[in-house]
Short mmCIF file of N, CA, C and O in Angstrom, two decimals:
data_model
loop_
_atom_site.label_atom_id
_atom_site.label_comp_id
_atom_site.label_asym_id
_atom_site.label_seq_id
_atom_site.Cartn_x
_atom_site.Cartn_y
_atom_site.Cartn_z
N UNK A 12 25.32 -1.00 -10.27
CA UNK A 12 23.62 -1.26 -11.03
C UNK A 12 23.37 -2.50 -10.14
O UNK A 12 24.39 -3.03 -10.86
N UNK A 13 22.27 -2.61 -9.19
CA UNK A 13 21.88 -4.55 -9.73
C UNK A 13 20.17 -4.16 -9.73
O UNK A 13 18.90 -3.12 -9.00
N UNK A 14 19.42 -5.20 -10.05
CA UNK A 14 18.77 -6.05 -10.32
C UNK A 14 17.95 -5.97 -9.85
O UNK A 14 18.54 -7.27 -9.78
N UNK A 15 16.80 -6.19 -9.33
CA UNK A 15 16.42 -6.66 -7.15
C UNK A 15 16.07 -7.88 -7.82
O UNK A 15 14.69 -8.02 -9.45
N UNK A 16 15.22 -8.95 -6.90
CA UNK A 16 14.88 -10.50 -7.87
C UNK A 16 13.21 -9.99 -7.36
O UNK A 16 12.72 -10.67 -6.51
N UNK A 17 13.03 -8.72 -7.73
CA UNK A 17 11.24 -8.49 -7.58
C UNK A 17 11.33 -7.48 -8.36
O UNK A 17 11.49 -6.76 -8.75
N UNK A 18 9.78 -7.32 -8.27
CA UNK A 18 9.03 -6.62 -8.83
C UNK A 18 8.36 -5.73 -7.96
O UNK A 18 8.38 -5.87 -6.60
N UNK A 19 7.69 -4.19 -9.00
CA UNK A 19 6.56 -3.77 -7.78
C UNK A 19 5.23 -3.00 -7.74
O UNK A 19 4.91 -3.40 -9.44
N UNK A 20 4.47 -3.38 -7.23
CA UNK A 20 3.18 -2.73 -7.36
C UNK A 20 2.54 -1.81 -6.63
O UNK A 20 3.32 -1.46 -5.44
N UNK A 21 2.47 -0.40 -7.77
CA UNK A 21 2.83 0.95 -6.82
C UNK A 21 0.77 1.20 -6.63
O UNK A 21 -0.21 0.95 -8.31
N UNK A 22 0.56 1.90 -5.67
CA UNK A 22 -1.15 2.24 -5.09
C UNK A 22 -1.53 3.25 -4.86
O UNK A 22 -0.55 3.52 -4.47
N UNK A 23 -2.36 4.04 -5.51
CA UNK A 23 -2.59 5.63 -5.44
C UNK A 23 -3.87 5.62 -4.76
O UNK A 23 -5.11 4.62 -5.61
N UNK A 24 -4.38 6.60 -4.00
CA UNK A 24 -6.15 6.25 -3.80
C UNK A 24 -7.21 6.89 -4.84
O UNK A 24 -6.69 7.88 -5.11
N UNK A 25 -8.12 6.06 -5.28
CA UNK A 25 -9.37 6.87 -5.91
C UNK A 25 -9.72 7.61 -4.93
O UNK A 25 -9.82 7.65 -4.13
N UNK A 26 -10.62 7.72 -5.61
CA UNK A 26 -12.17 8.72 -4.53
C UNK A 26 -12.75 8.00 -3.03
O UNK A 26 -12.56 8.70 -2.09
N UNK A 27 -13.10 7.11 -3.54
CA UNK A 27 -13.69 6.47 -2.55
C UNK A 27 -12.57 5.93 -0.98
O UNK A 27 -13.32 6.09 -0.23
N UNK A 28 -11.44 5.68 -1.60
CA UNK A 28 -10.68 5.91 -0.46
C UNK A 28 -9.78 7.02 0.10
O UNK A 28 -10.20 7.27 1.00
N UNK A 29 -10.00 8.18 -0.86
CA UNK A 29 -10.32 9.71 0.13
C UNK A 29 -11.30 9.60 0.46
O UNK A 29 -11.55 10.26 2.32
N UNK A 30 -13.41 9.70 1.03
CA UNK A 30 -13.45 9.35 1.77
C UNK A 30 -13.77 9.40 2.18
O UNK A 30 -14.17 9.32 3.40
N UNK A 31 -12.99 7.74 2.40
CA UNK A 31 -12.82 7.12 3.69
C UNK A 31 -12.39 6.94 4.65
O UNK A 31 -12.93 7.18 5.90
N UNK A 32 -11.40 8.18 4.11
CA UNK A 32 -9.87 8.54 5.16
C UNK A 32 -10.24 9.87 5.63
O UNK A 32 -9.81 10.18 6.66
N UNK A 33 -11.46 10.39 5.56
CA UNK A 33 -12.05 11.66 5.77
C UNK A 33 -12.17 12.11 6.97
O UNK A 33 -11.66 13.20 7.85
N UNK A 34 -13.11 10.81 7.77
CA UNK A 34 -13.07 10.86 9.70
C UNK A 34 -11.60 11.08 10.01
O UNK A 34 -11.54 10.96 11.61
N UNK A 35 -11.02 10.14 9.50
CA UNK A 35 -9.57 10.50 9.77
C UNK A 35 -8.21 11.55 10.21
O UNK A 35 -6.87 11.89 10.28
N UNK A 36 -8.78 13.02 8.95
CA UNK A 36 -7.62 13.42 8.58
C UNK A 36 -7.42 14.77 9.68
O UNK A 36 -8.27 15.00 10.95
N UNK A 37 -5.84 15.05 9.90
CA UNK A 37 -5.40 15.56 10.57
C UNK A 37 -5.55 17.49 9.68
O UNK A 37 -5.58 16.73 8.10
N UNK A 38 -4.92 18.81 10.10
CA UNK A 38 -4.66 19.65 8.80
C UNK A 38 -3.59 19.26 7.84
O UNK A 38 -3.85 19.16 6.88
N UNK A 39 -2.59 18.70 7.59
CA UNK A 39 -1.82 17.82 7.26
C UNK A 39 -2.39 17.14 6.19
O UNK A 39 -1.18 16.81 5.04
N UNK A 40 -3.48 16.24 6.36
CA UNK A 40 -3.45 15.58 5.57
C UNK A 40 -4.53 16.29 4.46
O UNK A 40 -4.42 15.44 3.76
N UNK A 41 -5.30 17.37 4.76
CA UNK A 41 -5.74 17.83 3.76
C UNK A 41 -4.96 18.30 2.61
O UNK A 41 -5.58 18.76 1.68
N UNK A 42 -4.09 18.48 2.83
CA UNK A 42 -3.30 19.55 1.47
C UNK A 42 -2.58 17.79 0.51
O UNK A 42 -2.03 16.72 1.48
N UNK A 43 -2.84 17.78 -0.93
CA UNK A 43 -1.70 16.36 -1.50
C UNK A 43 -1.89 15.00 -1.31
O UNK A 43 -2.09 13.77 -2.04
N UNK A 44 -3.57 14.90 -0.59
CA UNK A 44 -3.88 13.61 -0.28
C UNK A 44 -4.39 13.14 -1.73
O UNK A 44 -4.82 13.99 -2.79
N UNK A 45 -4.13 12.17 -2.28
CA UNK A 45 -4.27 11.27 -3.85
C UNK A 45 -3.36 11.36 -4.84
O UNK A 45 -2.84 11.08 -5.58
N UNK A 46 -2.21 12.41 -3.96
CA UNK A 46 -1.17 12.41 -4.81
C UNK A 46 -0.08 11.20 -4.21
O UNK A 46 1.26 11.31 -4.65
N UNK A 47 -0.10 10.80 -2.98
CA UNK A 47 0.82 9.32 -2.51
C UNK A 47 0.61 8.08 -3.90
O UNK A 47 -1.06 8.18 -3.47
N UNK A 48 2.00 7.94 -3.45
CA UNK A 48 1.45 6.76 -4.26
C UNK A 48 2.06 5.62 -3.01
O UNK A 48 2.92 6.60 -2.05
N UNK A 49 2.21 4.00 -2.62
CA UNK A 49 2.34 3.57 -2.15
C UNK A 49 3.20 2.42 -3.16
O UNK A 49 2.19 2.37 -3.96
N UNK A 50 4.13 1.81 -2.96
CA UNK A 50 5.55 0.93 -3.79
C UNK A 50 5.11 -0.51 -3.05
O UNK A 50 5.79 -0.77 -1.85
N UNK A 51 4.94 -1.52 -3.27
CA UNK A 51 4.91 -2.23 -2.41
C UNK A 51 6.10 -3.79 -4.00
O UNK A 51 4.95 -3.61 -4.69
N UNK A 52 6.40 -4.24 -3.30
CA UNK A 52 7.51 -5.04 -3.63
C UNK A 52 7.06 -6.83 -3.08
O UNK A 52 5.65 -7.13 -2.83
N UNK A 53 6.84 -7.51 -5.09
CA UNK A 53 5.43 -8.76 -4.67
C UNK A 53 7.15 -9.12 -5.54
O UNK A 53 7.04 -9.26 -6.00
N UNK A 54 6.80 -11.12 -5.15
CA UNK A 54 7.44 -11.72 -6.49
C UNK A 54 7.30 -11.18 -8.16
O UNK A 54 6.86 -10.34 -8.60
N UNK A 55 8.80 -11.44 -8.89
CA UNK A 55 8.56 -11.31 -10.15
C UNK A 55 7.50 -11.94 -11.14
O UNK A 55 6.82 -13.32 -10.96
N UNK A 56 7.24 -11.67 -11.93
CA UNK A 56 6.48 -11.91 -12.97
C UNK A 56 7.43 -11.43 -14.15
O UNK A 56 7.64 -10.53 -14.72
N UNK A 57 6.44 -12.87 -15.48
CA UNK A 57 6.84 -12.58 -16.70
C UNK A 57 6.02 -12.26 -17.94
O UNK A 57 5.90 -11.66 -19.23
N UNK A 58 4.37 -12.10 -17.19
CA UNK A 58 3.90 -11.57 -18.02
C UNK A 58 2.67 -11.14 -17.48
O UNK A 58 2.56 -10.75 -16.29
N UNK A 59 1.33 -10.55 -18.66
CA UNK A 59 0.43 -9.14 -17.67
C UNK A 59 -0.73 -10.73 -17.03
O UNK A 59 -1.00 -10.13 -15.64
N UNK A 60 -0.97 -11.70 -17.29
CA UNK A 60 -1.35 -12.90 -16.76
C UNK A 60 -0.58 -13.36 -15.45
O UNK A 60 -1.85 -12.85 -14.20
N UNK A 61 0.85 -13.33 -15.38
CA UNK A 61 1.23 -13.30 -13.53
C UNK A 61 1.44 -12.39 -13.52
O UNK A 61 0.90 -12.22 -11.97
N UNK A 62 1.70 -10.48 -13.42
CA UNK A 62 1.20 -9.83 -12.76
C UNK A 62 -0.36 -10.22 -12.25
O UNK A 62 -0.12 -9.59 -11.31
N UNK A 63 -1.65 -9.73 -13.01
CA UNK A 63 -2.77 -10.30 -12.08
C UNK A 63 -3.15 -11.49 -11.41
O UNK A 63 -3.66 -11.22 -10.24
N UNK A 64 -2.04 -11.79 -11.73
CA UNK A 64 -1.66 -13.39 -10.24
C UNK A 64 -1.53 -12.37 -9.09
O UNK A 64 -1.36 -12.96 -8.02
N UNK A 65 -0.65 -11.77 -9.10
CA UNK A 65 0.19 -11.53 -8.13
C UNK A 65 -0.15 -10.53 -7.58
O UNK A 65 -0.56 -10.51 -6.11
N UNK A 66 -0.84 -9.53 -7.70
CA UNK A 66 -2.17 -8.33 -7.56
C UNK A 66 -3.67 -9.45 -6.62
O UNK A 66 -3.70 -9.20 -5.52
N UNK A 67 -3.54 -10.14 -7.29
CA UNK A 67 -4.76 -11.18 -6.78
C UNK A 67 -4.47 -11.91 -5.51
O UNK A 67 -4.75 -12.18 -4.13
N UNK A 68 -2.74 -12.30 -4.73
CA UNK A 68 -2.25 -12.98 -4.01
C UNK A 68 -2.12 -12.11 -3.22
O UNK A 68 -2.20 -12.25 -1.82
N UNK A 69 -1.97 -10.35 -3.47
CA UNK A 69 -0.93 -9.39 -2.74
C UNK A 69 -2.47 -8.45 -2.17
O UNK A 69 -1.77 -7.44 -1.14
N UNK A 70 -3.37 -8.38 -2.82
CA UNK A 70 -4.03 -7.47 -3.09
C UNK A 70 -4.47 -6.86 -1.33
O UNK A 70 -4.95 -5.71 -0.97
N UNK A 71 -4.99 -8.49 -0.80
CA UNK A 71 -5.51 -7.97 0.36
C UNK A 71 -4.42 -7.96 2.65
O UNK A 71 -5.05 -6.85 2.29
N UNK A 72 -2.91 -7.60 1.55
CA UNK A 72 -1.98 -7.50 2.25
C UNK A 72 -2.31 -5.99 2.05
O UNK A 72 -1.84 -5.08 3.51
N UNK A 73 -1.89 -5.55 0.29
CA UNK A 73 -1.89 -3.75 -0.06
C UNK A 73 -3.24 -3.47 0.92
O UNK A 73 -2.95 -2.05 1.56
N UNK A 74 -3.98 -3.55 0.39
CA UNK A 74 -5.79 -2.99 0.81
C UNK A 74 -5.63 -2.58 2.77
O UNK A 74 -5.83 -1.88 3.45
N UNK A 75 -5.04 -3.51 3.24
CA UNK A 75 -4.93 -4.10 4.90
C UNK A 75 -3.96 -2.67 5.19
O UNK A 75 -4.02 -1.44 6.63
N UNK A 76 -2.65 -2.68 4.03
CA UNK A 76 -1.89 -1.55 5.28
C UNK A 76 -2.45 -0.60 4.70
O UNK A 76 -2.34 0.30 5.51
N UNK A 77 -2.82 0.01 3.65
CA UNK A 77 -3.41 1.45 3.18
C UNK A 77 -4.48 1.75 4.29
O UNK A 77 -4.36 3.55 4.93
N UNK A 78 -5.44 0.57 4.35
CA UNK A 78 -6.17 1.22 5.89
C UNK A 78 -6.02 1.67 6.94
O UNK A 78 -5.64 2.40 7.44
N UNK A 79 -5.14 0.37 7.81
CA UNK A 79 -3.98 1.23 8.98
C UNK A 79 -3.08 1.94 8.96
O UNK A 79 -3.28 2.21 9.95
N UNK A 80 -3.01 2.41 7.78
CA UNK A 80 -2.57 4.05 7.77
C UNK A 80 -2.94 4.98 8.13
O UNK A 80 -2.93 6.22 8.78
N UNK A 81 -4.75 4.67 7.55
CA UNK A 81 -5.53 5.70 8.51
C UNK A 81 -6.55 5.33 9.53
O UNK A 81 -6.53 6.41 10.27
N UNK A 82 -6.22 4.11 10.36
CA UNK A 82 -6.95 3.56 11.08
C UNK A 82 -6.56 1.69 11.68
O UNK A 82 -7.51 1.46 10.52
N UNK A 83 -6.40 1.98 12.97
CA UNK A 83 -6.27 1.01 13.59
C UNK A 83 -7.40 0.20 13.86
O UNK A 83 -7.31 -1.38 13.90
N UNK A 84 -8.49 0.49 14.08
CA UNK A 84 -9.92 0.03 14.28
C UNK A 84 -10.33 -0.94 12.81
O UNK A 84 -10.95 0.06 11.92
N UNK A 85 -10.42 -1.94 13.23
CA UNK A 85 -10.54 -3.34 12.13
C UNK A 85 -11.79 -2.79 12.14
O UNK A 85 -12.75 -3.03 10.79
N UNK A 86 -12.44 -2.93 12.55
CA UNK A 86 -13.85 -2.44 12.42
C UNK A 86 -14.67 -1.66 11.94
O UNK A 86 -15.57 -1.29 11.54
N UNK A 87 -13.96 -0.67 11.57
CA UNK A 87 -14.01 0.29 11.04
C UNK A 87 -14.14 0.45 8.88
O UNK A 87 -13.80 1.26 8.59
N UNK A 88 -12.91 -0.84 9.29
CA UNK A 88 -12.63 -0.77 7.97
C UNK A 88 -13.83 -1.23 6.74
O UNK A 88 -14.36 -1.93 7.39
N UNK A 89 -14.01 -1.13 6.26
CA UNK A 89 -14.79 -1.79 4.74
C UNK A 89 -14.62 -3.62 4.62
O UNK A 89 -13.90 -3.84 4.56
N UNK A 90 -16.18 -3.95 4.69
CA UNK A 90 -15.89 -5.47 4.18
C UNK A 90 -17.17 -5.78 3.44
O UNK A 90 -18.11 -4.83 3.45
N UNK A 91 -17.10 -7.15 2.51
CA UNK A 91 -16.02 -7.39 3.08
C UNK A 91 -14.91 -6.86 1.52
O UNK A 91 -15.43 -5.76 0.59
N UNK A 92 -13.53 -6.80 1.83
CA UNK A 92 -12.93 -6.43 1.10
C UNK A 92 -11.73 -7.11 -0.34
O UNK A 92 -10.63 -8.11 -0.02
N UNK A 93 -12.82 -7.38 -1.51
CA UNK A 93 -12.80 -7.74 -2.30
C UNK A 93 -11.95 -7.18 -3.33
O UNK A 93 -11.36 -6.04 -3.29
N UNK A 94 -10.97 -7.93 -4.67
CA UNK A 94 -10.70 -7.51 -5.39
C UNK A 94 -10.57 -6.02 -5.94
O UNK A 94 -10.83 -4.94 -5.92
N UNK A 95 -13.08 -6.25 -6.20
CA UNK A 95 -13.30 -5.92 -7.45
C UNK A 95 -13.16 -4.26 -6.10
O UNK A 95 -12.79 -2.66 -6.97
N UNK A 96 -13.44 -4.09 -4.73
CA UNK A 96 -12.58 -2.90 -4.15
C UNK A 96 -11.96 -2.31 -3.67
O UNK A 96 -11.83 -1.22 -4.59
N UNK A 97 -10.56 -2.90 -4.10
CA UNK A 97 -9.51 -2.78 -3.40
C UNK A 97 -9.27 -1.91 -5.37
O UNK A 97 -8.79 -0.79 -5.27
N UNK A 98 -9.08 -2.71 -6.07
CA UNK A 98 -9.83 -1.89 -7.56
C UNK A 98 -10.31 -0.62 -7.78
O UNK A 98 -10.25 -0.02 -7.81
N UNK A 99 -11.50 0.05 -6.81
CA UNK A 99 -12.43 0.65 -7.15
C UNK A 99 -11.95 1.85 -6.44
O UNK A 99 -11.61 2.73 -6.53
N UNK A 100 -11.16 1.28 -5.03
CA UNK A 100 -9.97 2.58 -4.56
C UNK A 100 -8.54 2.97 -4.76
O UNK A 100 -8.23 4.01 -4.27
N UNK A 101 -8.66 2.32 -5.29
CA UNK A 101 -7.06 2.13 -5.28
C UNK A 101 -6.16 1.92 -7.07
O UNK A 101 -7.26 1.58 -8.44
N UNK A 102 -6.04 2.73 -7.75
CA UNK A 102 -5.17 3.57 -9.34
C UNK A 102 -4.38 2.27 -8.61
O UNK A 102 -3.67 2.01 -7.72
N UNK A 103 -3.66 0.87 -9.76
CA UNK A 103 -2.60 0.34 -8.85
C UNK A 103 -1.88 0.35 -10.38
O UNK A 103 -2.75 0.96 -12.00
N UNK A 104 -0.26 0.44 -10.11
CA UNK A 104 0.50 0.69 -11.85
C UNK A 104 1.78 -0.75 -11.42
O UNK A 104 2.07 -0.86 -10.13
N UNK A 105 1.61 -1.41 -13.00
CA UNK A 105 2.35 -2.86 -12.27
C UNK A 105 4.45 -2.18 -12.69
O UNK A 105 4.53 -0.67 -13.76
N UNK A 106 5.57 -2.56 -11.70
CA UNK A 106 6.80 -2.63 -11.92
C UNK A 106 7.15 -3.57 -12.04
O UNK A 106 7.76 -4.94 -11.51
N UNK A 107 7.44 -3.86 -13.66
CA UNK A 107 8.46 -5.37 -14.00
C UNK A 107 10.51 -5.07 -13.71
O UNK A 107 10.54 -6.43 -13.44
N UNK A 108 10.31 -3.93 -13.31
CA UNK A 108 11.95 -4.34 -13.31
C UNK A 108 11.75 -3.43 -11.87
O UNK A 108 11.86 -1.94 -12.14
N UNK A 109 13.13 -4.07 -10.86
CA UNK A 109 13.36 -2.88 -10.04
C UNK A 109 15.06 -3.23 -9.75
O UNK A 109 15.10 -3.74 -9.98
N UNK A 110 15.65 -1.80 -9.43
CA UNK A 110 16.96 -1.56 -9.39
C UNK A 110 17.44 -0.75 -8.35
O UNK A 110 16.30 0.23 -8.36
N UNK A 111 18.27 -1.26 -8.41
CA UNK A 111 18.88 -0.20 -6.72
C UNK A 111 20.44 -0.09 -7.47
O UNK A 111 20.98 0.00 -7.68
N UNK A 112 19.64 1.10 -7.43
CA UNK A 112 21.02 2.53 -7.64
C UNK A 112 22.07 3.13 -6.52
O UNK A 112 23.12 3.39 -6.33
N UNK A 113 21.55 2.19 -5.51
CA UNK A 113 22.80 2.56 -4.30
C UNK A 113 23.65 0.58 -3.51
O UNK A 113 23.09 -0.12 -4.35
N UNK A 114 25.02 1.29 -3.26
CA UNK A 114 25.75 0.49 -3.37
C UNK A 114 25.84 -0.65 -2.12
O UNK A 114 25.96 -1.64 -1.68
N UNK A 115 24.74 0.37 -1.49
CA UNK A 115 24.97 -0.47 0.47
C UNK A 115 23.51 -1.48 0.02
O UNK A 115 22.99 -1.50 -0.77
N UNK A 116 24.62 -2.61 0.64
CA UNK A 116 23.61 -3.36 0.11
C UNK A 116 22.25 -3.96 1.56
O UNK A 116 22.07 -2.51 2.03
N UNK A 117 20.66 -4.44 0.44
CA UNK A 117 19.37 -4.29 1.23
C UNK A 117 19.39 -5.01 2.45
O UNK A 117 20.26 -5.38 2.63
N UNK A 118 18.82 -4.07 3.24
CA UNK A 118 18.10 -5.33 4.49
C UNK A 118 16.63 -5.42 4.67
O UNK A 118 16.09 -4.28 3.82
N UNK A 119 16.25 -6.79 5.25
CA UNK A 119 14.65 -6.12 5.37
C UNK A 119 14.58 -6.43 7.15
O UNK A 119 15.52 -6.53 8.12
N UNK A 120 14.11 -5.19 7.42
CA UNK A 120 13.28 -5.23 9.42
C UNK A 120 12.08 -6.09 9.53
O UNK A 120 10.79 -5.12 8.26
N UNK A 121 11.50 -6.42 9.86
CA UNK A 121 10.47 -6.69 11.19
C UNK A 121 9.84 -6.14 12.01
O UNK A 121 10.88 -5.39 12.53
N UNK A 122 9.03 -5.26 11.48
CA UNK A 122 8.90 -3.46 11.86
C UNK A 122 7.97 -4.25 13.69
O UNK A 122 5.95 -5.17 12.84
N UNK A 123 7.75 -4.82 14.30
CA UNK A 123 6.98 -5.00 15.67
C UNK A 123 5.88 -4.52 16.14
O UNK A 123 5.89 -2.58 15.38
N UNK A 124 4.39 -4.40 16.76
CA UNK A 124 3.81 -3.84 17.30
C UNK A 124 4.70 -2.59 17.32
O UNK A 124 3.50 -1.34 17.50
N UNK A 125 4.24 -2.13 18.37
CA UNK A 125 5.24 -1.88 19.18
C UNK A 125 6.01 -0.31 18.27
O UNK A 125 5.84 1.13 18.10
N UNK A 126 6.45 -0.83 17.45
CA UNK A 126 7.51 -0.09 17.08
C UNK A 126 6.50 0.83 15.65
O UNK A 126 6.43 2.03 15.80
N UNK A 127 5.43 0.07 15.24
CA UNK A 127 4.29 0.85 14.53
C UNK A 127 4.06 1.86 15.23
O UNK A 127 4.25 3.34 14.22
N UNK A 128 3.58 1.60 16.20
CA UNK A 128 2.77 2.33 16.70
C UNK A 128 4.00 3.73 17.43
O UNK A 128 3.33 5.13 17.45
N UNK A 129 5.35 3.45 17.69
CA UNK A 129 6.11 4.94 17.93
C UNK A 129 6.19 5.09 16.38
O UNK A 129 6.75 6.57 17.06
N UNK A 130 6.76 4.87 15.65
CA UNK A 130 6.79 5.83 14.13
C UNK A 130 5.23 6.03 13.85
O UNK A 130 5.45 7.70 13.50
N UNK A 131 4.28 6.20 14.33
CA UNK A 131 2.91 6.72 13.81
C UNK A 131 3.10 7.77 15.14
O UNK A 131 3.08 8.89 13.97
N UNK A 132 3.00 7.83 16.32
CA UNK A 132 3.38 9.32 16.92
C UNK A 132 4.35 9.85 16.84
O UNK A 132 3.75 11.07 16.24
N UNK A 133 5.53 9.50 15.95
CA UNK A 133 6.89 10.15 15.98
C UNK A 133 6.44 10.87 14.28
O UNK A 133 6.88 11.80 14.02
N UNK A 134 5.92 10.68 13.27
CA UNK A 134 5.30 11.24 12.57
C UNK A 134 3.51 12.12 12.27
O UNK A 134 3.73 13.03 11.62
N UNK A 135 3.41 11.58 13.68
CA UNK A 135 2.04 12.68 13.54
C UNK A 135 0.82 12.02 13.28
O UNK A 135 -0.15 12.10 12.97
#
């Protein structure tokens, strides 16, 4: 087992996010929305103040990633996307320790727009 040099933030949609996504729903989306959490790796932190700083640094990227899962047309996204709006739309949970239980080396991949489109089509 190895400990990663990262911490994590988990986000789950609150009711305002669920309401915003409704026009984009497919039949499959109607079941279980709100049960899904997304996990984002962030730089390490040592205390609650640093954890909040990490959230402040990354909430914009997380917000955009979550919105883009539902709608690629950024003109339909809420504006402005403040930290207050993010916290109203998502529950947030911090994970100060991330352990790797697999023996395979970790790899990162940059996903370009074409691959993202192909993945969206394949996943429905």
